[in-house]
């Protein structure tokens, strides 16, 4: 290995190691003392419940583990937004599992908790797979009630989704394994079936203290809303079980008896390994994210060997469009070429920039994949669309608009991985979060912003200088330097992938060698959801 590759590899591995150190802490939830207290109550932790529920704990895909990171610090933080969301096999069926972490503020709902739960429901709805709720929550975190209660995508949307999923025939099973209070009581009871654990499980609209305050009645929580009450008197719950393990066994038994439904017809054939070892990806990406590299080498680490049929190879070369296979699944890949290339007219084109001809090619390729029921995979390392008079005269806005239109109206499953930069309108055209990829993933060194930190700092500095001039003052060289450094530092922090993951702009930050398995899992669950939609670009036809 040459020196440059060693430097690149060390940078990516260090980024991943730093991330893993943070994740190890997150997995402790509210801390060791609270986990110990939970065990003394005879309860399993959220992660223990999931591990005992799934067929294989090593074959789960966690969504949003970094959600709410560095947020709510004035309240002591909210690791992983106080809820664990995974996709795993239960009785050989892929399911979404949502488990409240009661060691984090008694499982109370913060604004990001609601956002993460809605994302879990979205995954189940898009892919028509069962969703399991392991409920153990004190309800809305009251100091932040104004940020979680009333808006369209707040707490109430979860119950709306419960109702919608029921009408869609998507199975929802809830296990009440701890407290379940107030509005949160609707989630398990709006599920198709509800299991309650004796002594530790309880469910009521108002606890004993509030009942005393509201109507003067003296009653204990167990009689008010415990397992015996809701199984034998109210009929609210469907199954009463002795402990957490029995609740998980009951879920497995119910899922095992489910029938199957027609598939979406996505194509899978024999799995072949990539031409190049996926672990050698670490030395490929330059530490300096402005440096070019040959994207074809990257593809040889990701796609099944010998499976590529590149579409319009000689045209629009700043985007590579190719039919291929990933773990046997047929896919259409759209990836930014990061090396400098020569256009059909002999013009040198910058790598990572989308030119008009590349956008035109991608639009046609997306239409082809929709015609043939082939899922789309977007690998982002993009700085945006080309600018300048030549680009504008050539109609870059219209070419870009067509590509964005094709992405927006695409009906086949889409998957997006940010491998490097994801800047500006390039993020949109390459199927950013706003364009509904089934999963939005990122590598540890990815960056996400409207533009790079250096460019943003220069733009904002110019604005500051103009403002100062209008007020009759000026910035000296030292002040300019300090201001630029301050702007860039603040901007860079918010372009780091950790910030994006904390906001749930990406579902997971993954190791490069996990790219294939995440895409394969995503297509597998997407195959459970046949669609009758037709691809139509409206006025902006190809």
Short mmCIF file of C-alpha atoms in Angstrom, two decimals:
data_model
loop_
_atom_site.label_atom_id
_atom_site.label_comp_id
_atom_site.label_asym_id
_atom_site.label_seq_id
_atom_site.Cartn_x
_atom_site.Cartn_y
_atom_site.Cartn_z
CA UNK A 1 0.00 0.00 0.00
CA UNK A 2 1.37 3.42 -0.93
CA UNK A 3 1.58 6.35 1.49
CA UNK A 4 -1.46 8.18 0.09
CA UNK A 5 -3.67 5.11 0.49
CA UNK A 6 -2.42 4.62 4.04
CA UNK A 7 -3.32 8.23 4.90
CA UNK A 8 -6.78 7.82 3.34
CA UNK A 9 -7.38 4.54 5.14
CA UNK A 10 -6.28 5.92 8.51
CA UNK A 11 -8.58 8.94 8.17
CA UNK A 12 -11.68 6.86 7.41
CA UNK A 13 -10.91 4.24 10.06
CA UNK A 14 -10.31 6.95 12.66
CA UNK A 15 -13.64 8.58 11.81
CA UNK A 16 -15.38 5.22 12.26
CA UNK A 17 -13.54 4.49 15.53
CA UNK A 18 -14.57 7.87 16.97
CA UNK A 19 -18.15 7.19 15.99
CA UNK A 20 -18.09 3.73 17.60
CA UNK A 21 -16.82 5.18 20.87
CA UNK A 22 -19.81 7.52 20.91
CA UNK A 23 -22.21 4.68 20.02
CA UNK A 24 -20.89 2.47 22.85
CA UNK A 25 -21.87 5.21 25.29
CA UNK A 26 -25.26 5.70 23.64
CA UNK A 27 -26.06 1.99 24.07
CA UNK A 28 -25.80 2.44 27.84
CA UNK A 29 -29.00 4.50 27.65
CA UNK A 30 -29.55 6.31 30.94
CA UNK A 31 -26.42 4.76 32.43
CA UNK A 32 -25.31 1.63 34.30
CA UNK A 33 -27.10 2.53 37.55
CA UNK A 34 -30.45 2.83 35.80
CA UNK A 35 -29.89 -0.40 33.89
CA UNK A 36 -29.15 -2.10 37.24
CA UNK A 37 -32.34 -0.69 38.75
CA UNK A 38 -34.31 -2.01 35.77
CA UNK A 39 -32.93 -5.51 36.33
CA UNK A 40 -33.88 -5.32 40.02
CA UNK A 41 -37.46 -4.64 38.94
CA UNK A 42 -37.41 -7.88 36.93
CA UNK A 43 -37.40 -6.05 33.61
CA UNK A 44 -35.16 -6.33 30.58
CA UNK A 45 -33.62 -3.27 28.95
CA UNK A 46 -34.83 -2.13 25.53
CA UNK A 47 -31.83 -3.68 23.77
CA UNK A 48 -32.12 -6.93 25.75
CA UNK A 49 -35.77 -7.18 24.75
CA UNK A 50 -34.90 -6.77 21.09
CA UNK A 51 -32.06 -9.30 21.26
CA UNK A 52 -34.37 -11.91 22.80
CA UNK A 53 -37.15 -11.17 20.31
CA UNK A 54 -35.25 -11.45 17.01
CA UNK A 55 -34.08 -14.69 15.42
CA UNK A 56 -30.47 -13.52 15.31
CA UNK A 57 -29.23 -10.46 17.26
CA UNK A 58 -26.26 -10.20 14.89
CA UNK A 59 -28.60 -9.77 11.91
CA UNK A 60 -30.37 -6.54 12.82
CA UNK A 61 -30.16 -3.11 11.20
CA UNK A 62 -30.51 -0.22 13.62
CA UNK A 63 -32.09 3.01 12.47
CA UNK A 64 -31.35 6.35 14.12
CA UNK A 65 -28.96 5.26 16.86
CA UNK A 66 -27.38 8.75 16.72
CA UNK A 67 -30.72 10.57 16.86
CA UNK A 68 -30.77 13.47 19.35
CA UNK A 69 -27.02 13.23 19.95
CA UNK A 70 -25.73 16.43 21.59
CA UNK A 71 -29.33 17.60 21.94
CA UNK A 72 -31.38 18.32 25.10
CA UNK A 73 -28.19 18.62 27.15
CA UNK A 74 -29.88 21.06 29.54
CA UNK A 75 -32.15 18.13 30.54
CA UNK A 76 -29.31 15.62 30.83
CA UNK A 77 -29.44 14.48 27.20
CA UNK A 78 -31.59 11.91 25.46
CA UNK A 79 -29.40 9.05 24.12
CA UNK A 80 -30.73 7.64 20.85
CA UNK A 81 -33.84 9.82 21.37
CA UNK A 82 -34.92 7.45 24.16
CA UNK A 83 -36.11 4.74 21.78
CA UNK A 84 -34.43 1.88 19.92
CA UNK A 85 -35.56 1.12 16.36
CA UNK A 86 -34.29 -1.89 14.42
CA UNK A 87 -35.23 -4.07 11.47
CA UNK A 88 -34.77 -7.77 12.13
CA UNK A 89 -36.22 -11.22 11.56
CA UNK A 90 -38.88 -12.49 13.95
CA UNK A 91 -39.95 -16.07 13.21
CA UNK A 92 -38.26 -15.65 9.80
CA UNK A 93 -40.23 -12.52 8.90
CA UNK A 94 -38.60 -9.08 8.58
CA UNK A 95 -40.20 -6.67 11.05
CA UNK A 96 -39.67 -3.16 12.35
CA UNK A 97 -39.20 -3.18 16.13
CA UNK A 98 -39.66 -0.07 18.29
CA UNK A 99 -38.58 -0.33 21.94
CA UNK A 100 -38.88 2.52 24.46
CA UNK A 101 -35.77 2.92 26.61
CA UNK A 102 -37.16 3.47 30.10
CA UNK A 103 -33.68 4.22 31.48
CA UNK A 104 -33.82 7.56 29.60
CA UNK A 105 -36.21 9.86 31.52
CA UNK A 106 -38.53 6.89 32.20
CA UNK A 107 -39.01 6.48 28.44
CA UNK A 108 -40.54 9.94 28.09
CA UNK A 109 -41.14 11.30 24.61
CA UNK A 110 -38.91 14.17 23.48
CA UNK A 111 -39.52 15.87 20.10
CA UNK A 112 -36.86 13.66 18.48
CA UNK A 113 -38.47 10.58 20.05
CA UNK A 114 -41.64 11.34 18.11
CA UNK A 115 -39.66 11.96 14.92
CA UNK A 116 -37.87 8.63 15.27
CA UNK A 117 -41.10 6.74 15.97
CA UNK A 118 -42.67 8.32 12.90
CA UNK A 119 -39.66 7.21 10.85
CA UNK A 120 -40.11 3.65 12.11
CA UNK A 121 -43.78 3.71 11.12
CA UNK A 122 -42.86 5.16 7.72
CA UNK A 123 -40.52 2.22 7.06
CA UNK A 124 -43.29 -0.24 7.94
CA UNK A 125 -45.84 1.59 5.78
CA UNK A 126 -43.58 1.94 2.73
CA UNK A 127 -42.55 -1.70 2.78
CA UNK A 128 -45.77 -3.21 4.18
CA UNK A 129 -43.96 -5.19 6.87
CA UNK A 130 -45.11 -5.81 10.48
CA UNK A 131 -44.19 -3.36 13.22
CA UNK A 132 -43.74 -4.36 16.85
CA UNK A 133 -43.93 -1.88 19.74
CA UNK A 134 -42.26 -2.77 23.05
CA UNK A 135 -43.91 -0.09 25.19
CA UNK A 136 -42.41 1.27 28.41
CA UNK A 137 -42.93 5.03 28.56
CA UNK A 138 -43.99 7.83 30.89
CA UNK A 139 -45.52 9.78 27.99
CA UNK A 140 -44.66 13.26 26.68
CA UNK A 141 -41.69 15.03 28.29
CA UNK A 142 -43.70 17.92 29.70
CA UNK A 143 -41.02 20.66 29.69
CA UNK A 144 -40.97 20.36 25.89
CA UNK A 145 -44.68 19.70 25.32
CA UNK A 146 -45.00 22.73 23.04
CA UNK A 147 -42.50 21.14 20.61
CA UNK A 148 -44.13 17.72 20.43
CA UNK A 149 -47.87 17.99 20.95
CA UNK A 150 -49.75 19.99 18.36
CA UNK A 151 -48.14 20.02 14.91
CA UNK A 152 -48.79 17.73 11.94
CA UNK A 153 -45.70 15.58 12.43
CA UNK A 154 -45.80 15.57 16.23
CA UNK A 155 -47.03 13.02 18.78
CA UNK A 156 -50.57 12.72 17.46
CA UNK A 157 -49.36 11.70 14.00
CA UNK A 158 -48.25 8.39 15.50
CA UNK A 159 -51.82 7.42 16.37
CA UNK A 160 -52.99 8.58 12.96
CA UNK A 161 -50.41 6.21 11.47
CA UNK A 162 -51.65 3.38 13.73
CA UNK A 163 -55.07 3.80 12.16
CA UNK A 164 -53.72 4.10 8.61
CA UNK A 165 -51.56 0.99 8.94
CA UNK A 166 -54.50 -0.98 10.26
CA UNK A 167 -56.52 -0.01 7.19
CA UNK A 168 -53.58 -1.01 4.97
CA UNK A 169 -53.41 -4.47 6.53
CA UNK A 170 -49.98 -3.89 8.07
CA UNK A 171 -49.72 -5.97 11.24
CA UNK A 172 -49.05 -4.04 14.48
CA UNK A 173 -48.42 -5.86 17.76
CA UNK A 174 -47.73 -4.06 21.04
CA UNK A 175 -46.34 -5.41 24.28
CA UNK A 176 -47.04 -3.26 27.35
CA UNK A 177 -43.91 -3.99 29.38
CA UNK A 178 -43.94 -0.99 31.70
CA UNK A 179 -45.78 2.25 32.22
CA UNK A 180 -48.03 3.46 29.40
CA UNK A 181 -49.61 6.79 30.26
CA UNK A 182 -52.01 9.39 28.84
CA UNK A 183 -51.83 9.91 25.07
CA UNK A 184 -49.19 7.19 24.87
CA UNK A 185 -51.83 4.70 25.94
CA UNK A 186 -53.43 4.95 22.51
CA UNK A 187 -50.40 3.58 20.64
CA UNK A 188 -50.59 -0.02 21.95
CA UNK A 189 -54.37 -0.10 21.98
CA UNK A 190 -54.61 1.22 18.41
CA UNK A 191 -52.36 -1.69 17.41
CA UNK A 192 -54.01 -4.88 16.17
CA UNK A 193 -53.17 -6.87 19.30
CA UNK A 194 -51.86 -5.92 22.74
CA UNK A 195 -49.94 -8.00 25.27
CA UNK A 196 -49.52 -6.85 28.88
CA UNK A 197 -46.98 -8.04 31.46
CA UNK A 198 -48.22 -8.76 34.99
CA UNK A 199 -47.13 -6.41 37.77
CA UNK A 200 -44.78 -4.29 35.59
CA UNK A 201 -47.17 -3.39 32.75
CA UNK A 202 -49.84 -0.73 33.23
CA UNK A 203 -51.93 1.45 30.97
CA UNK A 204 -54.24 4.35 31.74
CA UNK A 205 -55.19 7.79 30.49
CA UNK A 206 -54.46 9.28 33.93
CA UNK A 207 -52.39 7.81 36.77
CA UNK A 208 -53.54 7.57 40.39
CA UNK A 209 -52.17 11.00 41.36
CA UNK A 210 -53.98 12.76 38.53
CA UNK A 211 -57.18 10.82 39.22
CA UNK A 212 -57.03 11.98 42.85
CA UNK A 213 -56.48 15.58 41.76
CA UNK A 214 -59.15 15.50 39.04
CA UNK A 215 -62.05 13.64 40.63
CA UNK A 216 -60.96 12.92 44.22
CA UNK A 217 -60.91 9.13 43.78
CA UNK A 218 -58.24 7.21 45.71
CA UNK A 219 -56.99 4.25 43.67
CA UNK A 220 -53.66 2.49 43.13
CA UNK A 221 -52.15 2.15 39.67
CA UNK A 222 -52.43 -1.65 39.58
CA UNK A 223 -56.20 -1.64 40.15
CA UNK A 224 -56.57 1.41 37.92
CA UNK A 225 -54.80 -0.01 34.89
CA UNK A 226 -52.75 -3.12 35.61
CA UNK A 227 -52.70 -6.45 33.79
CA UNK A 228 -55.59 -8.04 35.72
CA UNK A 229 -57.79 -4.99 35.17
CA UNK A 230 -57.26 -4.72 31.44
CA UNK A 231 -57.27 -8.47 30.72
CA UNK A 232 -60.24 -9.45 32.89
CA UNK A 233 -62.37 -6.33 33.42
CA UNK A 234 -61.95 -3.73 30.66
CA UNK A 235 -60.91 -6.14 27.89
CA UNK A 236 -58.47 -3.50 26.62
CA UNK A 237 -55.58 -5.97 26.25
CA UNK A 238 -55.63 -9.32 24.47
CA UNK A 239 -52.97 -11.39 26.27
CA UNK A 240 -51.70 -11.38 29.87
CA UNK A 241 -48.22 -12.82 30.44
CA UNK A 242 -45.97 -13.38 33.46
CA UNK A 243 -42.82 -11.47 32.45
CA UNK A 244 -40.87 -9.82 29.65
CA UNK A 245 -39.61 -13.12 28.24
CA UNK A 246 -43.15 -14.49 28.01
CA UNK A 247 -44.31 -11.35 26.20
CA UNK A 248 -41.53 -11.74 23.63
CA UNK A 249 -42.37 -15.44 23.18
CA UNK A 250 -46.01 -14.50 22.55
CA UNK A 251 -44.98 -12.02 19.84
CA UNK A 252 -42.82 -14.65 18.15
CA UNK A 253 -45.70 -17.13 18.23
CA UNK A 254 -48.14 -14.62 16.70
CA UNK A 255 -45.73 -13.63 13.92
CA UNK A 256 -44.93 -17.27 13.13
CA UNK A 257 -48.58 -17.91 12.23
CA UNK A 258 -48.81 -15.05 9.74
CA UNK A 259 -49.43 -15.89 6.09
CA UNK A 260 -47.59 -14.45 3.08
CA UNK A 261 -48.70 -12.00 0.39
CA UNK A 262 -47.74 -11.33 -3.25
CA UNK A 263 -44.29 -9.79 -3.76
CA UNK A 264 -43.28 -6.73 -5.79
CA UNK A 265 -41.38 -8.87 -8.30
CA UNK A 266 -37.93 -7.34 -7.79
CA UNK A 267 -35.30 -9.50 -9.47
CA UNK A 268 -32.75 -11.53 -7.53
CA UNK A 269 -30.30 -14.05 -8.89
CA UNK A 270 -27.13 -15.77 -7.72
CA UNK A 271 -25.04 -13.66 -5.32
CA UNK A 272 -21.48 -12.91 -6.41
CA UNK A 273 -18.78 -11.09 -4.49
CA UNK A 274 -17.44 -7.78 -5.80
CA UNK A 275 -14.35 -7.76 -7.98
CA UNK A 276 -12.41 -6.00 -5.21
CA UNK A 277 -12.54 -6.69 -1.46
CA UNK A 278 -15.00 -4.31 0.23
CA UNK A 279 -12.57 -3.72 3.12
CA UNK A 280 -10.02 -2.16 0.77
CA UNK A 281 -12.50 0.70 0.21
CA UNK A 282 -10.88 2.52 3.13
CA UNK A 283 -7.82 3.50 1.12
CA UNK A 284 -9.80 4.70 -1.89
CA UNK A 285 -11.47 7.90 -0.67
CA UNK A 286 -9.06 10.84 -0.32
CA UNK A 287 -8.70 12.33 3.15
CA UNK A 288 -9.03 15.72 1.47
CA UNK A 289 -12.60 15.59 0.17
CA UNK A 290 -11.80 18.07 -2.63
CA UNK A 291 -9.35 15.69 -4.31
CA UNK A 292 -10.50 13.58 -7.27
CA UNK A 293 -10.58 9.78 -7.50
CA UNK A 294 -11.89 7.26 -10.02
CA UNK A 295 -15.41 6.18 -9.06
CA UNK A 296 -15.21 3.02 -11.19
CA UNK A 297 -12.81 1.60 -8.62
CA UNK A 298 -15.36 2.32 -5.90
CA UNK A 299 -18.07 0.46 -7.85
CA UNK A 300 -15.79 -2.57 -8.19
CA UNK A 301 -15.84 -2.80 -4.38
CA UNK A 302 -19.65 -2.65 -4.14
CA UNK A 303 -21.39 -4.38 -7.08
CA UNK A 304 -21.37 -8.10 -7.87
CA UNK A 305 -18.44 -8.91 -10.14
CA UNK A 306 -19.23 -8.85 -13.85
CA UNK A 307 -22.74 -7.48 -13.36
CA UNK A 308 -22.39 -3.93 -14.75
CA UNK A 309 -24.05 -2.82 -17.98
CA UNK A 310 -23.17 0.86 -18.16
CA UNK A 311 -25.73 3.11 -19.82
CA UNK A 312 -24.42 5.90 -22.13
CA UNK A 313 -20.85 5.48 -20.90
CA UNK A 314 -19.34 8.09 -23.24
CA UNK A 315 -22.03 10.72 -22.61
CA UNK A 316 -22.50 12.92 -19.53
CA UNK A 317 -19.50 11.40 -17.83
CA UNK A 318 -19.71 13.29 -14.52
CA UNK A 319 -22.46 10.82 -13.64
CA UNK A 320 -22.08 7.06 -14.05
CA UNK A 321 -25.36 5.28 -14.76
CA UNK A 322 -25.31 1.51 -14.84
CA UNK A 323 -27.47 -1.56 -14.42
CA UNK A 324 -25.79 -3.90 -11.95
CA UNK A 325 -26.40 -6.38 -9.15
CA UNK A 326 -25.80 -6.06 -5.41
CA UNK A 327 -25.96 -9.32 -3.47
CA UNK A 328 -27.84 -10.74 -6.44
CA UNK A 329 -30.49 -7.99 -6.56
CA UNK A 330 -30.84 -6.13 -9.85
CA UNK A 331 -30.28 -2.40 -9.34
CA UNK A 332 -29.83 0.77 -11.32
CA UNK A 333 -26.87 2.74 -9.97
CA UNK A 334 -26.39 6.50 -10.31
CA UNK A 335 -23.08 7.71 -8.89
CA UNK A 336 -21.04 10.90 -9.17
CA UNK A 337 -17.76 10.49 -11.05
CA UNK A 338 -15.15 12.32 -8.99
CA UNK A 339 -12.26 12.49 -11.44
CA UNK A 340 -11.92 15.22 -14.09
CA UNK A 341 -13.41 14.01 -17.39
CA UNK A 342 -13.58 15.25 -20.97
CA UNK A 343 -16.98 16.03 -22.49
CA UNK A 344 -18.09 15.08 -26.01
CA UNK A 345 -16.99 18.53 -27.20
CA UNK A 346 -13.54 18.20 -25.66
CA UNK A 347 -14.33 20.42 -22.65
CA UNK A 348 -12.78 19.36 -19.33
CA UNK A 349 -15.46 18.82 -16.68
CA UNK A 350 -14.97 18.90 -12.92
CA UNK A 351 -15.53 15.69 -11.00
CA UNK A 352 -18.40 15.66 -8.50
CA UNK A 353 -20.30 18.37 -10.43
CA UNK A 354 -23.49 17.56 -12.36
CA UNK A 355 -23.45 19.02 -15.89
CA UNK A 356 -26.44 19.30 -18.20
CA UNK A 357 -25.56 16.25 -20.29
CA UNK A 358 -25.11 14.13 -17.16
CA UNK A 359 -28.50 15.25 -15.79
CA UNK A 360 -30.12 14.42 -19.14
CA UNK A 361 -28.57 10.95 -19.11
CA UNK A 362 -29.65 10.28 -15.52
CA UNK A 363 -33.23 11.33 -16.27
CA UNK A 364 -33.49 8.84 -19.12
CA UNK A 365 -31.87 6.11 -17.03
CA UNK A 366 -34.31 6.64 -14.16
CA UNK A 367 -37.21 6.30 -16.61
CA UNK A 368 -35.73 3.03 -17.90
CA UNK A 369 -35.42 1.59 -14.38
CA UNK A 370 -39.03 2.50 -13.60
CA UNK A 371 -40.17 0.83 -16.81
CA UNK A 372 -38.31 -2.37 -15.85
CA UNK A 373 -39.10 -2.50 -12.11
CA UNK A 374 -35.45 -2.09 -11.12
CA UNK A 375 -34.65 -0.38 -7.76
CA UNK A 376 -32.41 2.68 -7.87
CA UNK A 377 -29.24 3.16 -5.83
CA UNK A 378 -27.76 6.66 -5.56
CA UNK A 379 -24.15 6.98 -4.37
CA UNK A 380 -23.60 10.64 -3.53
CA UNK A 381 -20.31 12.50 -3.70
CA UNK A 382 -21.61 15.69 -5.25
CA UNK A 383 -20.78 19.37 -4.92
CA UNK A 384 -23.81 20.54 -6.93
CA UNK A 385 -24.80 21.51 -10.48
CA UNK A 386 -22.43 23.37 -12.81
CA UNK A 387 -22.73 27.16 -12.72
CA UNK A 388 -21.57 29.98 -15.01
CA UNK A 389 -22.68 31.52 -18.30
CA UNK A 390 -21.92 28.47 -20.45
CA UNK A 391 -23.97 26.23 -18.16
CA UNK A 392 -26.86 28.69 -17.96
CA UNK A 393 -26.93 29.21 -21.72
CA UNK A 394 -26.91 25.46 -22.17
CA UNK A 395 -30.07 25.11 -20.06
CA UNK A 396 -28.62 23.59 -16.87
CA UNK A 397 -31.68 24.65 -14.88
CA UNK A 398 -34.03 22.78 -17.20
CA UNK A 399 -31.80 19.69 -17.38
CA UNK A 400 -31.49 19.68 -13.59
CA UNK A 401 -35.23 20.19 -13.18
CA UNK A 402 -35.92 17.15 -15.36
CA UNK A 403 -33.60 15.00 -13.27
CA UNK A 404 -35.18 16.19 -10.02
CA UNK A 405 -38.63 15.55 -11.53
CA UNK A 406 -37.66 11.99 -12.48
CA UNK A 407 -36.32 11.28 -9.00
CA UNK A 408 -39.43 12.75 -7.34
CA UNK A 409 -41.86 10.76 -9.51
CA UNK A 410 -39.90 7.50 -9.51
CA UNK A 411 -42.05 4.64 -8.19
CA UNK A 412 -39.39 1.95 -7.79
CA UNK A 413 -37.64 1.66 -4.39
CA UNK A 414 -34.78 4.15 -4.03
CA UNK A 415 -31.73 3.94 -1.75
CA UNK A 416 -29.21 6.70 -1.11
CA UNK A 417 -25.72 6.48 0.38
CA UNK A 418 -23.65 9.61 0.99
CA UNK A 419 -20.09 8.45 0.51
CA UNK A 420 -18.47 11.89 0.43
CA UNK A 421 -19.97 15.33 -0.14
CA UNK A 422 -23.68 16.04 -0.46
CA UNK A 423 -24.00 19.72 -1.28
CA UNK A 424 -26.69 22.00 -2.66
CA UNK A 425 -29.16 20.93 -5.31
CA UNK A 426 -26.91 17.95 -5.98
CA UNK A 427 -28.33 16.46 -2.79
CA UNK A 428 -31.84 16.78 -4.22
CA UNK A 429 -31.08 15.45 -7.69
CA UNK A 430 -29.22 12.49 -6.19
CA UNK A 431 -32.28 11.53 -4.11
CA UNK A 432 -31.74 13.32 -0.83
CA UNK A 433 -33.98 12.81 2.19
CA UNK A 434 -36.71 15.04 0.72
CA UNK A 435 -37.16 12.60 -2.18
CA UNK A 436 -38.16 9.58 -0.11
CA UNK A 437 -35.35 7.05 -0.42
CA UNK A 438 -36.32 3.88 1.43
CA UNK A 439 -33.08 4.34 3.38
CA UNK A 440 -30.74 7.33 3.57
CA UNK A 441 -27.30 6.15 4.70
CA UNK A 442 -23.86 7.72 5.03
CA UNK A 443 -20.22 6.77 5.45
CA UNK A 444 -18.36 8.19 8.48
CA UNK A 445 -16.55 10.96 6.56
CA UNK A 446 -19.63 12.19 4.67
CA UNK A 447 -20.63 15.86 4.73
CA UNK A 448 -24.09 17.32 4.15
CA UNK A 449 -24.81 21.02 3.56
CA UNK A 450 -26.02 23.61 1.07
CA UNK A 451 -22.33 24.22 0.20
CA UNK A 452 -18.85 23.47 1.55
CA UNK A 453 -17.62 25.24 4.69
CA UNK A 454 -14.94 27.29 2.91
CA UNK A 455 -17.34 28.56 0.24
CA UNK A 456 -20.01 29.34 2.83
CA UNK A 457 -17.52 31.25 4.98
CA UNK A 458 -16.45 33.38 2.01
CA UNK A 459 -20.06 34.16 1.07
CA UNK A 460 -21.08 35.06 4.62
CA UNK A 461 -17.92 37.13 5.09
CA UNK A 462 -18.75 39.17 1.98
CA UNK A 463 -22.21 39.84 3.41
CA UNK A 464 -20.65 41.00 6.68
CA UNK A 465 -18.26 43.31 4.82
CA UNK A 466 -21.08 44.87 2.79
CA UNK A 467 -23.13 45.36 5.97
CA UNK A 468 -20.17 47.00 7.70
CA UNK A 469 -19.59 49.30 4.73
CA UNK A 470 -23.23 50.41 4.70
CA UNK A 471 -22.92 51.35 8.37
CA UNK A 472 -19.82 53.42 7.65
CA UNK A 473 -17.31 51.01 9.17
CA UNK A 474 -14.90 48.44 7.77
CA UNK A 475 -13.25 45.17 8.77
CA UNK A 476 -9.47 45.07 9.09
CA UNK A 477 -7.49 42.01 7.99
CA UNK A 478 -7.27 40.56 11.51
CA UNK A 479 -11.01 40.95 12.10
CA UNK A 480 -11.78 39.42 8.69
CA UNK A 481 -9.63 36.40 9.48
CA UNK A 482 -11.20 35.91 12.91
CA UNK A 483 -14.69 36.28 11.51
CA UNK A 484 -14.05 33.86 8.66
CA UNK A 485 -12.56 31.25 10.99
CA UNK A 486 -15.51 31.59 13.36
CA UNK A 487 -18.04 31.25 10.54
CA UNK A 488 -16.27 28.26 9.01
CA UNK A 489 -15.88 26.47 12.35
CA UNK A 490 -19.58 26.81 13.13
CA UNK A 491 -20.57 25.86 9.60
CA UNK A 492 -18.22 22.85 9.45
CA UNK A 493 -19.64 21.47 12.70
CA UNK A 494 -23.11 21.41 11.16
CA UNK A 495 -21.89 19.77 7.93
CA UNK A 496 -20.37 16.80 9.79
CA UNK A 497 -22.35 13.60 9.41
CA UNK A 498 -22.83 13.30 13.19
CA UNK A 499 -24.98 16.44 13.10
CA UNK A 500 -27.04 15.07 10.19
CA UNK A 501 -27.51 11.76 12.01
CA UNK A 502 -28.57 13.52 15.23
CA UNK A 503 -31.33 15.27 13.25
CA UNK A 504 -32.37 11.98 11.59
CA UNK A 505 -31.49 13.37 8.16
CA UNK A 506 -29.77 10.02 7.63
CA UNK A 507 -31.03 6.70 8.99
CA UNK A 508 -27.61 5.30 9.83
CA UNK A 509 -23.91 5.99 9.52
CA UNK A 510 -22.38 2.74 8.30
CA UNK A 511 -19.01 1.17 7.62
CA UNK A 512 -18.23 1.18 3.88
CA UNK A 513 -18.21 -2.64 3.78
CA UNK A 514 -21.79 -2.67 5.16
CA UNK A 515 -23.11 -0.85 2.09
CA UNK A 516 -24.00 -4.04 0.21
CA UNK A 517 -25.86 -5.66 3.10
CA UNK A 518 -27.90 -2.53 3.90
CA UNK A 519 -28.98 -2.18 0.26
CA UNK A 520 -29.78 -5.90 0.06
CA UNK A 521 -31.89 -5.75 3.23
CA UNK A 522 -33.66 -2.66 1.93
CA UNK A 523 -34.58 -4.29 -1.37
CA UNK A 524 -35.66 -7.46 0.44
CA UNK A 525 -38.25 -5.58 2.54
CA UNK A 526 -39.24 -3.36 -0.41
CA UNK A 527 -40.08 -6.56 -2.28
CA UNK A 528 -42.88 -7.14 0.27
CA UNK A 529 -44.74 -4.07 -1.03
CA UNK A 530 -46.12 -4.38 -4.58
CA UNK A 531 -47.33 -1.11 -6.09
CA UNK A 532 -49.95 -0.27 -8.70
CA UNK A 533 -48.51 3.21 -9.34
CA UNK A 534 -47.38 4.23 -12.82
CA UNK A 535 -44.29 6.30 -13.56
CA UNK A 536 -45.24 9.71 -14.97
CA UNK A 537 -43.15 12.89 -15.10
CA UNK A 538 -46.07 15.17 -15.88
CA UNK A 539 -45.19 18.23 -17.98
CA UNK A 540 -41.43 17.64 -17.74
CA UNK A 541 -41.33 14.59 -20.00
CA UNK A 542 -37.96 13.15 -20.92
#
